[in-house]
mmCIF file of C-alpha atoms in Angstrom:
data_model
loop_
_atom_site.group_PDB
_atom_site.id
_atom_site.type_symbol
_atom_site.label_atom_id
_atom_site.label_comp_id
_atom_site.label_asym_id
_atom_site.label_seq_id
_atom_site.Cartn_x
_atom_site.Cartn_y
_atom_site.Cartn_z
ATOM 1 C CA MET V 25 -49.938 -20.567 191.775
ATOM 2 C CA LYS V 26 -46.738 -21.523 189.992
ATOM 3 C CA THR V 27 -43.606 -19.390 190.047
ATOM 4 C CA TYR V 28 -39.988 -19.549 188.970
ATOM 5 C CA PRO V 29 -37.372 -19.697 191.721
ATOM 6 C CA CYS V 30 -35.643 -16.325 191.423
ATOM 7 C CA VAL V 31 -32.147 -15.096 192.223
ATOM 8 C CA LEU V 32 -31.342 -11.390 192.421
ATOM 9 C CA SER V 33 -27.787 -10.485 191.468
ATOM 10 C CA ILE V 34 -26.495 -7.205 192.900
ATOM 11 C CA ALA V 35 -23.235 -6.566 191.081
ATOM 12 C CA GLY V 36 -21.348 -4.571 188.473
ATOM 13 C CA SER V 37 -21.837 -4.813 184.732
ATOM 14 C CA ASP V 38 -19.084 -6.333 182.568
ATOM 15 C CA CYS V 39 -19.428 -5.089 178.990
ATOM 16 C CA SER V 40 -17.321 -8.011 177.720
ATOM 17 C CA GLY V 41 -19.874 -10.484 179.070
ATOM 18 C CA GLY V 42 -17.554 -12.763 181.029
ATOM 19 C CA ALA V 43 -18.008 -11.617 184.618
ATOM 20 C CA GLY V 44 -20.284 -9.546 186.820
ATOM 21 C CA ILE V 45 -23.983 -9.207 186.066
ATOM 22 C CA GLN V 46 -23.616 -10.866 182.678
ATOM 23 C CA ALA V 47 -21.947 -13.982 184.087
ATOM 24 C CA ASP V 48 -24.509 -14.107 186.876
ATOM 25 C CA ILE V 49 -27.448 -14.055 184.478
ATOM 26 C CA LYS V 50 -25.874 -16.867 182.427
ATOM 27 C CA ALA V 51 -25.160 -19.064 185.465
ATOM 28 C CA ILE V 52 -28.554 -18.537 187.101
ATOM 29 C CA SER V 53 -30.335 -19.270 183.834
ATOM 30 C CA ALA V 54 -28.202 -22.307 182.994
ATOM 31 C CA LEU V 55 -28.974 -23.841 186.381
ATOM 32 C CA GLY V 56 -32.705 -23.410 185.964
ATOM 33 C CA ALA V 57 -33.748 -20.294 187.893
ATOM 34 C CA TYR V 58 -34.950 -16.813 186.982
ATOM 35 C CA ALA V 59 -32.342 -14.032 187.057
ATOM 36 C CA ALA V 60 -33.099 -10.503 188.240
ATOM 37 C CA THR V 61 -30.453 -7.802 188.635
ATOM 38 C CA ALA V 62 -29.514 -4.595 190.410
ATOM 39 C CA ILE V 63 -26.473 -2.968 188.826
ATOM 40 C CA THR V 64 -24.023 -1.326 191.229
ATOM 41 C CA ALA V 65 -21.483 -0.057 188.691
ATOM 42 C CA ILE V 66 -20.749 0.099 184.997
ATOM 43 C CA THR V 67 -17.265 -1.121 184.180
ATOM 44 C CA VAL V 68 -15.122 -0.657 181.100
ATOM 45 C CA GLN V 69 -13.373 -3.980 180.699
ATOM 46 C CA ASN V 70 -12.562 -6.853 178.413
ATOM 47 C CA THR V 71 -10.599 -10.078 178.718
ATOM 48 C CA CYS V 72 -7.371 -8.085 179.140
ATOM 49 C CA GLY V 73 -8.414 -6.014 182.150
ATOM 50 C CA VAL V 74 -10.520 -3.290 183.715
ATOM 51 C CA THR V 75 -9.887 0.298 182.590
ATOM 52 C CA GLY V 76 -12.797 2.147 184.159
ATOM 53 C CA ILE V 77 -15.464 1.889 186.889
ATOM 54 C CA HIS V 78 -18.482 4.190 187.122
ATOM 55 C CA PRO V 79 -20.602 3.600 190.251
ATOM 56 C CA VAL V 80 -24.376 3.804 190.000
ATOM 57 C CA PRO V 81 -25.863 6.359 192.456
ATOM 58 C CA PRO V 82 -26.708 4.605 195.757
ATOM 59 C CA GLU V 83 -30.353 5.667 195.680
ATOM 60 C CA PHE V 84 -30.712 4.130 192.222
ATOM 61 C CA VAL V 85 -29.178 0.851 193.416
ATOM 62 C CA LYS V 86 -31.709 0.877 196.249
ATOM 63 C CA ALA V 87 -34.549 1.568 193.810
ATOM 64 C CA GLN V 88 -33.531 -1.388 191.638
ATOM 65 C CA ILE V 89 -33.492 -3.719 194.642
ATOM 66 C CA GLU V 90 -36.863 -2.424 195.812
ATOM 67 C CA ALA V 91 -38.398 -2.899 192.365
ATOM 68 C CA VAL V 92 -37.388 -6.566 192.320
ATOM 69 C CA MET V 93 -38.102 -7.319 195.974
ATOM 70 C CA THR V 94 -41.612 -5.877 195.999
ATOM 71 C CA ASP V 95 -42.671 -7.621 192.818
ATOM 72 C CA ILE V 96 -40.702 -10.786 192.010
ATOM 73 C CA ARG V 97 -39.585 -11.580 195.577
ATOM 74 C CA PRO V 98 -36.398 -13.603 194.948
ATOM 75 C CA GLN V 99 -35.564 -16.574 197.149
ATOM 76 C CA ALA V 100 -31.851 -15.757 197.060
ATOM 77 C CA VAL V 101 -29.619 -12.725 196.590
ATOM 78 C CA LYS V 102 -26.071 -12.798 195.272
ATOM 79 C CA ILE V 103 -23.876 -9.760 195.948
ATOM 80 C CA GLY V 104 -20.837 -9.232 193.760
ATOM 81 C CA MET V 105 -18.718 -6.177 192.961
ATOM 82 C CA VAL V 106 -19.584 -3.177 195.131
ATOM 83 C CA ASN V 107 -16.760 -0.643 195.302
ATOM 84 C CA ASP V 108 -18.551 2.223 197.054
ATOM 85 C CA GLY V 109 -19.202 2.376 200.796
ATOM 86 C CA GLU V 110 -22.510 4.218 200.548
ATOM 87 C CA ILE V 111 -23.832 1.640 198.081
ATOM 88 C CA ILE V 112 -22.837 -1.127 200.501
ATOM 89 C CA ARG V 113 -24.792 0.574 203.274
ATOM 90 C CA MET V 114 -27.787 0.944 200.961
ATOM 91 C CA ILE V 115 -27.683 -2.749 200.034
ATOM 92 C CA ALA V 116 -27.432 -3.791 203.686
ATOM 93 C CA GLU V 117 -30.363 -1.557 204.598
ATOM 94 C CA SER V 118 -32.454 -3.132 201.838
ATOM 95 C CA LEU V 119 -31.530 -6.682 202.872
ATOM 96 C CA ARG V 120 -32.434 -6.012 206.498
ATOM 97 C CA PHE V 121 -35.799 -4.656 205.394
ATOM 98 C CA TYR V 122 -36.757 -7.326 202.832
ATOM 99 C CA ARG V 123 -35.014 -10.261 204.553
ATOM 100 C CA PRO V 124 -34.428 -12.637 201.620
ATOM 101 C CA LYS V 125 -34.052 -16.276 202.645
ATOM 102 C CA PHE V 126 -30.490 -16.628 201.322
ATOM 103 C CA VAL V 127 -27.674 -14.157 200.723
ATOM 104 C CA VAL V 128 -24.431 -15.149 199.009
ATOM 105 C CA LEU V 129 -21.679 -12.532 199.284
ATOM 106 C CA ASP V 130 -18.752 -12.631 196.871
ATOM 107 C CA PRO V 131 -16.347 -9.970 198.235
ATOM 108 C CA VAL V 132 -14.922 -8.970 194.857
ATOM 109 C CA MET V 133 -11.803 -6.894 195.469
ATOM 110 C CA VAL V 134 -9.475 -7.770 192.579
ATOM 111 C CA SER V 135 -10.256 -8.841 189.011
ATOM 112 C CA THR V 136 -8.793 -11.942 187.313
ATOM 113 C CA SER V 137 -6.310 -9.668 185.536
ATOM 114 C CA GLY V 138 -5.162 -8.156 188.842
ATOM 115 C CA CYS V 139 -7.051 -4.857 188.678
ATOM 116 C CA LYS V 140 -8.229 -3.454 192.022
ATOM 117 C CA LEU V 141 -12.017 -3.191 192.116
ATOM 118 C CA MET V 142 -12.872 -2.086 195.686
ATOM 119 C CA GLU V 143 -11.971 1.091 197.522
ATOM 120 C CA ASP V 144 -10.073 0.538 200.776
ATOM 121 C CA ALA V 145 -12.655 2.419 202.832
ATOM 122 C CA ALA V 146 -15.436 0.210 201.463
ATOM 123 C CA ILE V 147 -13.884 -3.030 202.735
ATOM 124 C CA GLN V 148 -14.531 -2.274 206.421
ATOM 125 C CA ILE V 149 -18.106 -1.269 205.635
ATOM 126 C CA LEU V 150 -18.597 -4.546 203.765
ATOM 127 C CA VAL V 151 -17.280 -6.463 206.776
ATOM 128 C CA SER V 152 -19.496 -4.679 209.290
ATOM 129 C CA GLU V 153 -22.657 -4.242 207.199
ATOM 130 C CA LEU V 154 -22.908 -7.127 204.720
ATOM 131 C CA MET V 155 -21.034 -10.077 206.174
ATOM 132 C CA PRO V 156 -23.409 -10.442 209.158
ATOM 133 C CA LEU V 157 -26.308 -10.770 206.699
ATOM 134 C CA ALA V 158 -24.701 -13.459 204.531
ATOM 135 C CA THR V 159 -25.637 -17.117 204.322
ATOM 136 C CA VAL V 160 -22.345 -17.856 202.538
ATOM 137 C CA VAL V 161 -19.299 -15.636 201.916
ATOM 138 C CA THR V 162 -17.024 -16.755 199.069
ATOM 139 C CA PRO V 163 -13.583 -15.067 199.147
ATOM 140 C CA ASN V 164 -10.700 -16.274 197.010
ATOM 141 C CA LEU V 165 -7.249 -16.511 198.597
ATOM 142 C CA SER V 166 -6.349 -12.860 197.986
ATOM 143 C CA GLU V 167 -9.669 -11.641 199.360
ATOM 144 C CA ALA V 168 -9.495 -14.015 202.319
ATOM 145 C CA GLU V 169 -6.030 -12.663 203.165
ATOM 146 C CA VAL V 170 -7.411 -9.114 203.248
ATOM 147 C CA LEU V 171 -10.336 -10.151 205.460
ATOM 148 C CA PHE V 172 -8.221 -12.466 207.627
ATOM 149 C CA GLY V 173 -5.338 -10.033 207.973
ATOM 150 C CA ALA V 174 -2.589 -12.570 207.249
ATOM 151 C CA SER V 175 -1.125 -14.565 204.367
ATOM 152 C CA ILE V 176 -2.673 -17.921 203.427
ATOM 153 C CA LYS V 177 -0.389 -20.459 201.791
ATOM 154 C CA ASP V 178 -1.977 -23.883 202.290
ATOM 155 C CA VAL V 179 -5.211 -25.714 203.097
ATOM 156 C CA GLU V 180 -4.568 -25.702 206.838
ATOM 157 C CA GLN V 181 -4.265 -21.918 206.838
ATOM 158 C CA MET V 182 -7.410 -21.726 204.688
ATOM 159 C CA GLN V 183 -9.278 -23.655 207.374
ATOM 160 C CA THR V 184 -8.008 -21.296 210.076
ATOM 161 C CA ALA V 185 -9.047 -18.286 208.029
ATOM 162 C CA ALA V 186 -12.502 -19.713 207.302
ATOM 163 C CA ARG V 187 -13.153 -20.275 211.013
ATOM 164 C CA LYS V 188 -11.946 -16.769 211.836
ATOM 165 C CA LEU V 189 -14.106 -15.106 209.179
ATOM 166 C CA LEU V 190 -17.201 -16.634 210.783
ATOM 167 C CA ASP V 191 -16.605 -14.166 213.618
ATOM 168 C CA TYR V 192 -17.928 -11.441 211.306
ATOM 169 C CA GLY V 193 -21.400 -12.945 211.670
ATOM 170 C CA CYS V 194 -22.027 -14.919 208.482
ATOM 171 C CA GLU V 195 -23.495 -18.442 208.478
ATOM 172 C CA ALA V 196 -20.787 -20.069 206.348
ATOM 173 C CA VAL V 197 -17.493 -19.202 204.644
ATOM 174 C CA LEU V 198 -16.122 -20.780 201.466
ATOM 175 C CA VAL V 199 -12.423 -19.973 201.018
ATOM 176 C CA LYS V 200 -11.546 -20.736 197.413
ATOM 177 C CA GLY V 201 -8.148 -22.318 196.773
ATOM 178 C CA GLY V 202 -7.906 -21.801 193.026
ATOM 179 C CA HIS V 203 -4.625 -19.930 193.453
ATOM 180 C CA LEU V 204 -2.880 -22.546 195.574
ATOM 181 C CA PRO V 205 0.603 -23.297 194.193
ATOM 182 C CA ASP V 206 0.162 -27.064 193.709
ATOM 183 C CA GLY V 207 -1.884 -28.814 191.038
ATOM 184 C CA ASN V 208 -4.740 -29.959 193.263
ATOM 185 C CA MET V 209 -7.278 -27.230 193.860
ATOM 186 C CA CYS V 210 -9.057 -27.324 197.214
ATOM 187 C CA ASP V 211 -11.857 -25.107 198.535
ATOM 188 C CA VAL V 212 -12.687 -24.991 202.248
ATOM 189 C CA LEU V 213 -16.283 -24.595 203.427
ATOM 190 C CA GLN V 214 -16.790 -23.889 207.118
ATOM 191 C CA LEU V 215 -20.303 -23.697 208.588
ATOM 192 C CA LYS V 216 -20.963 -21.792 211.799
ATOM 193 C CA ASN V 217 -22.696 -24.707 213.517
ATOM 194 C CA GLU V 218 -20.121 -27.371 212.571
ATOM 195 C CA ALA V 219 -16.709 -28.072 214.073
ATOM 196 C CA SER V 220 -15.070 -29.598 210.990
ATOM 197 C CA PRO V 221 -14.823 -28.036 207.525
ATOM 198 C CA HIS V 222 -15.970 -29.536 204.231
ATOM 199 C CA LEU V 223 -13.199 -29.828 201.634
ATOM 200 C CA PHE V 224 -13.872 -29.755 197.891
ATOM 201 C CA SER V 225 -10.891 -30.933 195.845
ATOM 202 C CA ALA V 226 -10.387 -31.254 192.107
ATOM 203 C CA PRO V 227 -7.427 -31.400 189.728
ATOM 204 C CA LYS V 228 -6.509 -28.059 188.214
ATOM 205 C CA VAL V 229 -7.699 -27.424 184.660
ATOM 206 C CA GLU V 230 -5.019 -25.591 182.700
ATOM 207 C CA SER V 231 -6.939 -22.811 180.994
ATOM 208 C CA ARG V 232 -6.583 -19.128 180.259
ATOM 209 C CA ASN V 233 -10.384 -18.877 180.283
ATOM 210 C CA THR V 234 -11.003 -18.128 183.955
ATOM 211 C CA HIS V 235 -12.613 -14.691 183.639
ATOM 212 C CA GLY V 236 -15.679 -14.552 185.845
ATOM 213 C CA THR V 237 -15.244 -17.868 187.656
ATOM 214 C CA GLY V 238 -15.798 -16.288 191.089
ATOM 215 C CA CYS V 239 -18.912 -14.453 189.927
ATOM 216 C CA THR V 240 -20.214 -17.637 188.349
ATOM 217 C CA LEU V 241 -19.572 -19.788 191.426
ATOM 218 C CA SER V 242 -21.313 -17.426 193.842
ATOM 219 C CA SER V 243 -24.297 -17.113 191.499
ATOM 220 C CA ALA V 244 -24.442 -20.883 191.130
ATOM 221 C CA ILE V 245 -24.426 -21.323 194.917
ATOM 222 C CA ALA V 246 -27.232 -18.772 195.272
ATOM 223 C CA THR V 247 -29.213 -20.566 192.568
ATOM 224 C CA CYS V 248 -28.818 -23.978 194.192
ATOM 225 C CA LEU V 249 -29.936 -22.499 197.513
ATOM 226 C CA ALA V 250 -32.965 -20.950 195.811
ATOM 227 C CA LEU V 251 -33.766 -24.371 194.355
ATOM 228 C CA GLY V 252 -33.879 -25.865 197.837
ATOM 229 C CA GLU V 253 -30.432 -27.386 198.306
ATOM 230 C CA PRO V 254 -28.786 -27.257 201.779
ATOM 231 C CA VAL V 255 -25.605 -25.186 201.958
ATOM 232 C CA VAL V 256 -23.090 -28.043 201.636
ATOM 233 C CA GLU V 257 -24.937 -29.628 198.701
ATOM 234 C CA ALA V 258 -25.437 -26.217 197.067
ATOM 235 C CA VAL V 259 -21.712 -25.509 197.221
ATOM 236 C CA GLY V 260 -20.864 -28.988 195.917
ATOM 237 C CA LYS V 261 -23.218 -28.738 192.933
ATOM 238 C CA ALA V 262 -22.091 -25.202 192.144
ATOM 239 C CA LYS V 263 -18.455 -26.308 192.256
ATOM 240 C CA LYS V 264 -19.146 -29.124 189.792
ATOM 241 C CA TYR V 265 -20.968 -26.732 187.469
ATOM 242 C CA VAL V 266 -18.061 -24.269 187.426
ATOM 243 C CA TYR V 267 -15.462 -27.030 187.053
ATOM 244 C CA GLN V 268 -17.231 -28.443 184.007
ATOM 245 C CA GLY V 269 -17.660 -24.935 182.634
ATOM 246 C CA ILE V 270 -13.905 -24.306 182.845
ATOM 247 C CA LYS V 271 -13.108 -27.730 181.429
ATOM 248 C CA SER V 272 -15.484 -27.475 178.475
ATOM 249 C CA GLY V 273 -14.479 -23.896 177.695
ATOM 250 C CA CYS V 274 -10.711 -24.143 178.054
ATOM 251 C CA SER V 275 -10.016 -24.485 174.312
ATOM 252 C CA VAL V 276 -12.394 -21.725 173.170
ATOM 253 C CA HIS V 277 -10.852 -18.423 172.082
ATOM 254 C CA VAL V 278 -12.706 -15.320 173.304
ATOM 255 C CA GLY V 279 -10.599 -12.167 173.390
ATOM 256 C CA GLU V 280 -6.858 -11.823 173.814
ATOM 257 C CA GLY V 281 -6.657 -12.190 177.598
ATOM 258 C CA HIS V 282 -8.563 -14.264 180.144
ATOM 259 C CA GLY V 283 -11.650 -15.538 178.356
ATOM 260 C CA PRO V 284 -14.807 -16.786 180.090
ATOM 261 C CA LEU V 285 -15.757 -20.313 181.050
ATOM 262 C CA ASN V 286 -18.579 -22.071 179.187
ATOM 263 C CA HIS V 287 -21.722 -21.284 181.166
ATOM 264 C CA PHE V 288 -23.991 -23.381 178.964
ATOM 265 C CA HIS V 289 -22.082 -26.650 178.868
ATOM 266 C CA ALA V 290 -25.115 -28.534 180.212
ATOM 267 C CA PRO V 291 -28.437 -26.765 179.540
ATOM 268 C CA VAL V 292 -31.015 -27.257 182.291
ATOM 269 C CA ALA V 293 -34.771 -26.756 181.996
ATOM 270 C CA MET V 294 -36.222 -23.848 183.970
ATOM 271 C CA HIS V 295 -37.521 -25.007 187.342
ATOM 272 C CA ILE V 296 -41.058 -24.121 188.388
ATOM 273 C CA PHE V 297 -42.295 -24.102 191.979
ATOM 274 C CA ASP V 298 -45.919 -24.713 192.869
ATOM 275 C CA GLU V 299 -46.647 -22.495 195.867
ATOM 276 C CA ASN V 300 -49.595 -24.705 196.810
ATOM 277 C CA GLU V 301 -47.475 -27.820 197.267
#
């Protein structure tokens, strides 16, 4: 029997199409897997910012996850924006029951435009309920500072934070350095069973089109894991995909604020697994 490798994205909907569920579907599809979704919230947003968030009832989030898990059975799950504590608990309960092979957690707390997306009370629930279930957690600098409890100003401090965040029970932490002050962007990947971190460096691409880059990266990592890549290689390939997406989309005008990267800069044929192999 042949099947598509599937990734389930559990995240909020972005009506402008640049982030959230919409970005996840684009990234998963562009990298050659099948995208399924469970929507946690409906947002009112565009390239200029977020003006409204309407959470989906927790039981309906659970029902969406169950519908996908019992039928399509995704190899990987990506979790994005979840701003309600009860929804977080419901997601964690579902993951413990269905036990997907890979879970990538993007702890979305602040949008590209600086809008707060997660309730304070939900952060502790995310730490205690979801982080222990994650294969990879992908905070940016601002999110890592919240989780770490201290400011992070350079790569050395990123490494310290990544090691500390492993104490929450996840298998690996990728601290993203896109907001470092210098021109060389560096991400730090720390695996639980390794002493030294993996550093991913690239020159900064000057672009206003960075809406949804975090959503896209976490979805790309989940997709590469679903396609059989080990964690380090999955992160490396996902990073290259996002970098090229920013580079190829930097001169495209979409909206009056932070536009999206180009998700389809390098179309990839849909992968098919043969379960008998």
